[in-house]
Short mmCIF file of C-alpha atoms in Angstrom, two decimals:
data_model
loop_
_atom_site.label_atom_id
_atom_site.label_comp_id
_atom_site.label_asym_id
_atom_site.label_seq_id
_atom_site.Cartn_x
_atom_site.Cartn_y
_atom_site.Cartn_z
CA UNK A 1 -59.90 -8.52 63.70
CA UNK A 2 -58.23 -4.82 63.87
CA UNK A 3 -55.08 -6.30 64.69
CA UNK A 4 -54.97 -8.41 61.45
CA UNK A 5 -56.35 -5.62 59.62
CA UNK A 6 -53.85 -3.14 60.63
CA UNK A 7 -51.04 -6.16 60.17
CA UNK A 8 -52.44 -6.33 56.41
CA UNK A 9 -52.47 -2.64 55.81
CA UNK A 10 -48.57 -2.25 57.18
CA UNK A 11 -47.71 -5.35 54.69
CA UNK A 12 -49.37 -3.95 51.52
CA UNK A 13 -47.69 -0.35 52.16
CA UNK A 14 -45.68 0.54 49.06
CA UNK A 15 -42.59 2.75 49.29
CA UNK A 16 -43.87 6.07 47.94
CA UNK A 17 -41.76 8.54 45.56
CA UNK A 18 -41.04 10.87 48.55
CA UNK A 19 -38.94 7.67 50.54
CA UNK A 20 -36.84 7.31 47.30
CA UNK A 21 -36.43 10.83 46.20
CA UNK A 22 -34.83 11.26 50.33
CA UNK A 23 -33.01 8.10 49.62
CA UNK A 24 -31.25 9.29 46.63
CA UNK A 25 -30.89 12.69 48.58
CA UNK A 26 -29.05 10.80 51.79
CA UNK A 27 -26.69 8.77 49.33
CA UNK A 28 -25.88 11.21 46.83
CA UNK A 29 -24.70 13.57 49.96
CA UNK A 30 -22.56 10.27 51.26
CA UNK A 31 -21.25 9.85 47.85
CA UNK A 32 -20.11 13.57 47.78
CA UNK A 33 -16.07 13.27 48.33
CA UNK A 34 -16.35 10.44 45.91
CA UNK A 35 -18.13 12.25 43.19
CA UNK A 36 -15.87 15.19 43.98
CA UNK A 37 -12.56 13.56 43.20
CA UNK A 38 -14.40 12.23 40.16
CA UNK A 39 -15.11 15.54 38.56
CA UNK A 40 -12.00 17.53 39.71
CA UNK A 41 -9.83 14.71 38.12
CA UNK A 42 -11.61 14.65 34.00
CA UNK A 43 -12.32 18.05 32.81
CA UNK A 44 -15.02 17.02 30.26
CA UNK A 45 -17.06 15.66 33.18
CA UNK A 46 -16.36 18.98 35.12
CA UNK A 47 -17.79 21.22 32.28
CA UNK A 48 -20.83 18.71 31.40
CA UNK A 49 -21.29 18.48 35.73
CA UNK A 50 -21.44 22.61 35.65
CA UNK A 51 -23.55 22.95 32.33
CA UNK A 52 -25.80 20.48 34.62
CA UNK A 53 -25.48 22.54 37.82
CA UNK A 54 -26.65 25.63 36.28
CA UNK A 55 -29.10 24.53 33.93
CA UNK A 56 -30.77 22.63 37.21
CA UNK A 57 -29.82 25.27 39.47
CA UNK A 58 -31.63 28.09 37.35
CA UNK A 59 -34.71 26.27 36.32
CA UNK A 60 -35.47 24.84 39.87
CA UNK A 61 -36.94 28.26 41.71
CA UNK A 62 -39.29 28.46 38.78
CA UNK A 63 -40.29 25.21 38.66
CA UNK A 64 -40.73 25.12 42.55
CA UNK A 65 -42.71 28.45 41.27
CA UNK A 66 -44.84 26.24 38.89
CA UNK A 67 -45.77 23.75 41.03
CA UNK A 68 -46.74 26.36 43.98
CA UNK A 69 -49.15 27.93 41.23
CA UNK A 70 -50.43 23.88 39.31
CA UNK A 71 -51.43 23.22 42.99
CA UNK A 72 -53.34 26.31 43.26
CA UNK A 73 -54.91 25.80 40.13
CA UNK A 74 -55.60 22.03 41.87
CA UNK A 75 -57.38 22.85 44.58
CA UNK A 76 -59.46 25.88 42.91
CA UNK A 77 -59.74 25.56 38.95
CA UNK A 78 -61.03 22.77 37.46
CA UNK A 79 -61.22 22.21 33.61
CA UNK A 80 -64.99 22.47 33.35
CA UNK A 81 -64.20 26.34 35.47
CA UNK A 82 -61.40 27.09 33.10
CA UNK A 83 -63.74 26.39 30.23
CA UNK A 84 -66.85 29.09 31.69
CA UNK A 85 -64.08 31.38 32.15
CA UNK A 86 -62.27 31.07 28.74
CA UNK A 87 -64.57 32.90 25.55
CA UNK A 88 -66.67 30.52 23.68
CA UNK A 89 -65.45 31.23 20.51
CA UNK A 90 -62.03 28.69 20.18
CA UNK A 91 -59.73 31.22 18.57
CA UNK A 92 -61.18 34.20 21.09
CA UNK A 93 -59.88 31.38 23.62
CA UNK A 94 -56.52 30.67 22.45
CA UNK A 95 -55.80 34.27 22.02
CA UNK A 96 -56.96 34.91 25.67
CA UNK A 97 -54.81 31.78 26.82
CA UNK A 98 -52.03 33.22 24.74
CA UNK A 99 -51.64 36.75 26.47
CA UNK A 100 -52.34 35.84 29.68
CA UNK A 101 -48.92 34.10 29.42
CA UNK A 102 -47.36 37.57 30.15
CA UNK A 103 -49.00 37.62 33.77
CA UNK A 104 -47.04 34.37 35.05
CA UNK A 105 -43.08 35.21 35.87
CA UNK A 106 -41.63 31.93 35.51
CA UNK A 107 -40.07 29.94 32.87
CA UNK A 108 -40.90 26.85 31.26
CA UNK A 109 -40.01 23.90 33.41
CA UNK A 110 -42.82 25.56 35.56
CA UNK A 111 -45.30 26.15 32.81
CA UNK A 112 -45.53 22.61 31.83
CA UNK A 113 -47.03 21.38 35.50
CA UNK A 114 -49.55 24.51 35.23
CA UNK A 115 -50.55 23.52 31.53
CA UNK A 116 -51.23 19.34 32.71
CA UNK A 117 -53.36 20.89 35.44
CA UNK A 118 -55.57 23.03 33.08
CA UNK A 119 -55.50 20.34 30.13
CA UNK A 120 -59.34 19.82 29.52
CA UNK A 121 -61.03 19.02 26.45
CA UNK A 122 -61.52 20.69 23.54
CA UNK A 123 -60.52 24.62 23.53
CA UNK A 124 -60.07 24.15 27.16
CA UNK A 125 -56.84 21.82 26.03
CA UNK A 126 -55.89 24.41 23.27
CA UNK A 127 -55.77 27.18 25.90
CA UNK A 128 -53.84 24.99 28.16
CA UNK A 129 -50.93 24.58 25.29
CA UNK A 130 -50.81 27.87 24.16
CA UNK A 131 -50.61 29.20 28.05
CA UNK A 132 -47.42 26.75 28.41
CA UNK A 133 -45.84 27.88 25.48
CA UNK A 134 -46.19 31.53 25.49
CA UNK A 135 -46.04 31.81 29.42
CA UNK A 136 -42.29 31.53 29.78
CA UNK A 137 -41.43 33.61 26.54
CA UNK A 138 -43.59 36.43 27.07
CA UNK A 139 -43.49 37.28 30.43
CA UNK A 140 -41.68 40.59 32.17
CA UNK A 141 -38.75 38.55 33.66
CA UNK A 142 -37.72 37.56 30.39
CA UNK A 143 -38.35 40.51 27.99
CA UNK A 144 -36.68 42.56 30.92
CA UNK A 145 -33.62 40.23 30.89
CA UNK A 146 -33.97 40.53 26.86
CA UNK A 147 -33.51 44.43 26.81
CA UNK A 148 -30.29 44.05 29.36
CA UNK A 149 -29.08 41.79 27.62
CA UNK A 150 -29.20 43.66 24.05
CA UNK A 151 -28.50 47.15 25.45
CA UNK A 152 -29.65 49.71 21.88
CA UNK A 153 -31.74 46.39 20.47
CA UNK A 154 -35.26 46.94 21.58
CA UNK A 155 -35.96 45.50 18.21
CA UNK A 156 -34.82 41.91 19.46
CA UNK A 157 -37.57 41.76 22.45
CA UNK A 158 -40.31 42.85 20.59
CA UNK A 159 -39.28 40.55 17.64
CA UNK A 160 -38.94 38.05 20.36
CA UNK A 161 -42.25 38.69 22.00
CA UNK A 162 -43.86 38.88 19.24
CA UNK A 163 -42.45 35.54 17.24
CA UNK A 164 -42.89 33.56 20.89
CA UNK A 165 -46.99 34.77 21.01
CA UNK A 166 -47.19 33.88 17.61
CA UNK A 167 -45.63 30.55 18.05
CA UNK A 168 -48.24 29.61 20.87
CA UNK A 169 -51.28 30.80 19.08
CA UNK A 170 -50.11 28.70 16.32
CA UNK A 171 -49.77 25.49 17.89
CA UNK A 172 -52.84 26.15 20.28
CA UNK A 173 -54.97 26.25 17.03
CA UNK A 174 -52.78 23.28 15.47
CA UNK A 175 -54.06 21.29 18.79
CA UNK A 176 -57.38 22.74 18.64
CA UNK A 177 -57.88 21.62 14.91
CA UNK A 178 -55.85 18.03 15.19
CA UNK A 179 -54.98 16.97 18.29
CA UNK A 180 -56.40 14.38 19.64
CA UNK A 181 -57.43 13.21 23.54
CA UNK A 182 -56.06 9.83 23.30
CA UNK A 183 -52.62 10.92 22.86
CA UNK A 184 -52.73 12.25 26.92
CA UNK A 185 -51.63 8.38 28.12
CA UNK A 186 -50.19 10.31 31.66
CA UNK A 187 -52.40 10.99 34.23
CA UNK A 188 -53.02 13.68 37.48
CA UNK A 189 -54.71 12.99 40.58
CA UNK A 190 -58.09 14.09 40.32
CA UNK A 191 -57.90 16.41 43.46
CA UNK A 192 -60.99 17.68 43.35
CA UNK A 193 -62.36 14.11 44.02
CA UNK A 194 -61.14 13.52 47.72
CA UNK A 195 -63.22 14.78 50.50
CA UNK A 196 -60.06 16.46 52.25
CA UNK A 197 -59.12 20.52 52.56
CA UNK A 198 -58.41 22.74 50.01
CA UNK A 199 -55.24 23.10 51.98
CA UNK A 200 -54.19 19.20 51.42
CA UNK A 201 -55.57 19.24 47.87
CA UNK A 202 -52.48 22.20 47.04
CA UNK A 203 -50.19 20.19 49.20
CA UNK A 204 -51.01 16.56 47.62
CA UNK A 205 -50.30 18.40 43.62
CA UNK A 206 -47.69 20.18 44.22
CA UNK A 207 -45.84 17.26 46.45
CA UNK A 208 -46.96 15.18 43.04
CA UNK A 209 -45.69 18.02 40.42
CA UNK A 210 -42.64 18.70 41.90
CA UNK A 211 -41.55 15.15 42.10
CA UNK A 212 -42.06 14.09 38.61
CA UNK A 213 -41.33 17.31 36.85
CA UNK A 214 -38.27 17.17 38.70
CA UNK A 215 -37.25 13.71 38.08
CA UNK A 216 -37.71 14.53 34.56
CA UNK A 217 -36.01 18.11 34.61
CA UNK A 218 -32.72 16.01 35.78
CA UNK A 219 -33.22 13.71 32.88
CA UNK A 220 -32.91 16.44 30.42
CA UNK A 221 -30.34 18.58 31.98
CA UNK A 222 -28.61 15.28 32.29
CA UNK A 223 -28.58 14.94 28.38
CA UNK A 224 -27.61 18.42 27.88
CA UNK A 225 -25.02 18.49 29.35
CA UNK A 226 -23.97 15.64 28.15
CA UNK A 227 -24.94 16.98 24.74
CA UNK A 228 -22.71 20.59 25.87
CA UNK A 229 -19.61 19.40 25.53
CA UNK A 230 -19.40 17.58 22.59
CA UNK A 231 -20.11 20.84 20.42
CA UNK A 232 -16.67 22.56 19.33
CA UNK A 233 -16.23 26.14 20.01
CA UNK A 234 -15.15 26.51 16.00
CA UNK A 235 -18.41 25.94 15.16
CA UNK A 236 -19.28 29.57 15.33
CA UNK A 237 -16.67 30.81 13.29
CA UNK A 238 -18.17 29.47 10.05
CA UNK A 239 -21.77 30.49 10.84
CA UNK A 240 -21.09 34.36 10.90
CA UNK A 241 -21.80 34.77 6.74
CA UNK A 242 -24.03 31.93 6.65
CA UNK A 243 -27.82 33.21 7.75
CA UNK A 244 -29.44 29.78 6.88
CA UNK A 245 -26.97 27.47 8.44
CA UNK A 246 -26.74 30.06 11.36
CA UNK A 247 -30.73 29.80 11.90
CA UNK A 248 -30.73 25.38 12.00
CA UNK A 249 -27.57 25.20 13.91
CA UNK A 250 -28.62 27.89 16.30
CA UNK A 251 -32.18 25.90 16.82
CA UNK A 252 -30.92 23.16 17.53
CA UNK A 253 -28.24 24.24 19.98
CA UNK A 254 -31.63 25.86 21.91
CA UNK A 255 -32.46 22.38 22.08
CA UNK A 256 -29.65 21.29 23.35
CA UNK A 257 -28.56 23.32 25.79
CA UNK A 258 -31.74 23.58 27.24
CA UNK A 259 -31.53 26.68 29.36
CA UNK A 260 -33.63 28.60 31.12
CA UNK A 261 -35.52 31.29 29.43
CA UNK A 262 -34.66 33.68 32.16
CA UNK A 263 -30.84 33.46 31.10
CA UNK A 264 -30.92 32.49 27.51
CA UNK A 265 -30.76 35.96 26.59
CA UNK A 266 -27.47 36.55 28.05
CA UNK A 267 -26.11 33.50 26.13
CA UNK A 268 -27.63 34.44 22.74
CA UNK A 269 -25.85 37.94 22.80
CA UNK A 270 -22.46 36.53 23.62
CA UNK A 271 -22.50 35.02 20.46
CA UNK A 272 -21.72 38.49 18.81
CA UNK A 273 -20.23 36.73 16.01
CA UNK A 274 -23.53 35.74 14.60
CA UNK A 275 -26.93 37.90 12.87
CA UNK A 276 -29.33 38.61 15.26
CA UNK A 277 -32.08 36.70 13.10
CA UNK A 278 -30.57 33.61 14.32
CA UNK A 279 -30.01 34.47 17.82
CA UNK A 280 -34.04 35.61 17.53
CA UNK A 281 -34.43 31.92 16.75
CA UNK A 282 -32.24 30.66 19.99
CA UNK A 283 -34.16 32.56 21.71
CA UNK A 284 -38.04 31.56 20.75
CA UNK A 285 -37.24 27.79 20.12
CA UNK A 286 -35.64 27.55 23.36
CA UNK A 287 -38.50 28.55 25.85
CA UNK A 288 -40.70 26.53 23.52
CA UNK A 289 -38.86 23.07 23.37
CA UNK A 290 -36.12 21.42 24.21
CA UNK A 291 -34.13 18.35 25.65
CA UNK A 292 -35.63 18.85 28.99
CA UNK A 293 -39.21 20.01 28.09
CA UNK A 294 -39.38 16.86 26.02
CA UNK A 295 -38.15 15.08 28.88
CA UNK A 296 -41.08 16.84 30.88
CA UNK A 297 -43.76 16.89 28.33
CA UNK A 298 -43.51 12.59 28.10
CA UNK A 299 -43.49 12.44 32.11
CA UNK A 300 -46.51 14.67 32.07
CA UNK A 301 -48.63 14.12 29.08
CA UNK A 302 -47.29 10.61 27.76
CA UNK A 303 -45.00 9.81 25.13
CA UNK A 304 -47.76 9.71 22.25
CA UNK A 305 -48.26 13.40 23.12
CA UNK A 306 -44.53 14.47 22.99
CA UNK A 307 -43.40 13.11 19.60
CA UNK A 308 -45.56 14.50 18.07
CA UNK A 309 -45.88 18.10 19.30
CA UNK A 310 -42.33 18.36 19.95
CA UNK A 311 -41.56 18.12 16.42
CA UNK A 312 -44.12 20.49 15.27
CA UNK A 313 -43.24 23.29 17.78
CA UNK A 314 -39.89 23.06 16.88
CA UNK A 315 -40.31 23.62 13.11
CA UNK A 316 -43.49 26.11 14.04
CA UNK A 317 -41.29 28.59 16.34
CA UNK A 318 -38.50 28.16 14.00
CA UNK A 319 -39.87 29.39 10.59
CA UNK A 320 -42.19 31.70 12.79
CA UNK A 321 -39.01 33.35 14.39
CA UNK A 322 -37.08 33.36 11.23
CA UNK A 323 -39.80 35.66 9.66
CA UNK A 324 -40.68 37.96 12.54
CA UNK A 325 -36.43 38.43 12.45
CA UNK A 326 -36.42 39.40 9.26
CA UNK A 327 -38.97 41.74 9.35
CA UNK A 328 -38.29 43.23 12.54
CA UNK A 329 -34.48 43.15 12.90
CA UNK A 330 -33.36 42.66 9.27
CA UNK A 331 -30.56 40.40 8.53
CA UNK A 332 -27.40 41.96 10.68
#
């Protein structure tokens, strides 16, 4: 009888996502001198294979960072916790979701594990959204790199802090007010249902985060890259007088390039061509969404979720960056 049980149990046993993530691992290493000659031979895939590189390369730590910190939150913090800790009053509890973002040095591709972790009902959810967007805006890493990057502008981080708070608050009471449960059609292990260690609980998240975020993190730096090279350099030339047409071309190129927040500053101020109210809005709609946070947002809350707060965020961080930019930088 154990010997036919064990022979059932060996037949039934799936192939798991870590067997196929070291699969693609072993033959994407094989296929190296291949994929080599490939790129080195057609520039276009050169520049879209190092627009990939570096967007992956860049957001990886932190999202290695995020997972680390969604499988603490795992194996100690539980929704029901999150909501005794968090005030009773819903906007009190946005707020405090909202400016605790500043305590978490990572960027977004690590924020959105964290938020799926905390996702509860109610305010709890609210808090959970506002955390992931204002997390990688607001935090020290990325004002820092902000003020380096616009030496004699300390206008443009706190215009950027301030628009990127704002934004979160905003769509944490948009999901507090509207949003609705049934549009979370993705799934976490319940950790805190098996009987093992606290230790295995962190281990058994993060092994889960990191796999799917990931999968999904190469999906959008995939299509931004992809997306990178088919917008001409000339582009900026007729954008310099043009504030309005500046502020929806430079949103949507945050959404396309989909960098991290950590080095989008860098890229916004080589574009010294251009007012600062719509390099403001690179910067704000980035961190908040883009190709790969969509990506990201559908592999970890569903796709009912995404399309509709995608959308939202995007015009919400836009209009809100557009008026904190004129009011704090001017239009120059």
């Amino acid at each position: 009888m154990a010997a036919v049980a064990v022979g059932t149990e060996s037949t039934t046993r799936r192939i798991g996502s870590m067997q196929v993530f070291v699969a693609v691992i072993i033959a994407l290493a094989l296929a190296g001198g291949t994929l080599r000659s490939l790129v080195r031979g057609t520039p276009d895939i050169a520049t879209a294979a190092t627009v990939f590189a570096g967007i992956f390369v860049q957001a990886l730590p932190f999202l290695a960072l995020g997972v680390m910190v969604s499988g603490a939150v795992a194996a100690l913090v539980t929704p029901d916790r999150l909501a005794r800790w968090l005030p009773r009053r819903p906007a009190a509890a946005i707020l405090a979701a909202g400016v605790s973002g500043a305590a978490l040095p990572g960027c977004e591709c690590g924020s959105v594990p964290i938020a799926r972790r905390l996702f509860g009902a109610g305010t709890v959810g609210a808090a959970a959204l506002t955390f992931m967007l204002a997390a990688p805006a607001i935090n020290p890493i990325v004002l820092v790199s902000t003020a380096v990057a616009f030496p004699g502008e300390p206008m443009m981080v706190l215009a950027r802090c301030v628009a990127s708070l704002m934004t979160a608050l905003v769509m944490g009471g948009l999901w507090a007010r509207f949003g609705r449960a049934r549009w979370i059609t993705r799934q976490v292990p319940k950790a805190h249902e098996h009987d093992g260690s606290r230790w295995t609980v962190f281990t058994e998240a993060a092994r889960h985060d990191f796999l799917q975020a990931s999968s999904y993190l190469v999906v959008g730096a995939a299509a931004a890259a992809a997306m990178h090279i088919l917008v001409p350099s000339w582009v900026f030339e007729h954008l310099a007088g043009q504030l309005m047409l500046g502020i929806a071309v430079m949103a949507l190129l945050a959404v396309i390039l989909a960098l991290c927040s950590e080095a989008d500053a860098f890229v916004a101020a080589s574009l010294s061509m251009l007012p600062l109210v719509p390099r403001l809005v690179f910067l704000v709609v980035g961190p908040a969404i883009d190709l790969k946070l969509f990506a990201m947002q559908v592999g970890m809350f569903g796709r009912a979720f995404a399309v509709r707060f995608a959308p939202i965020t995007f015009l919400v961080a836009t209009v809100v960056a557009t008026g904190v930019g004129l009011l704090v930088v001017g239009n120059r």
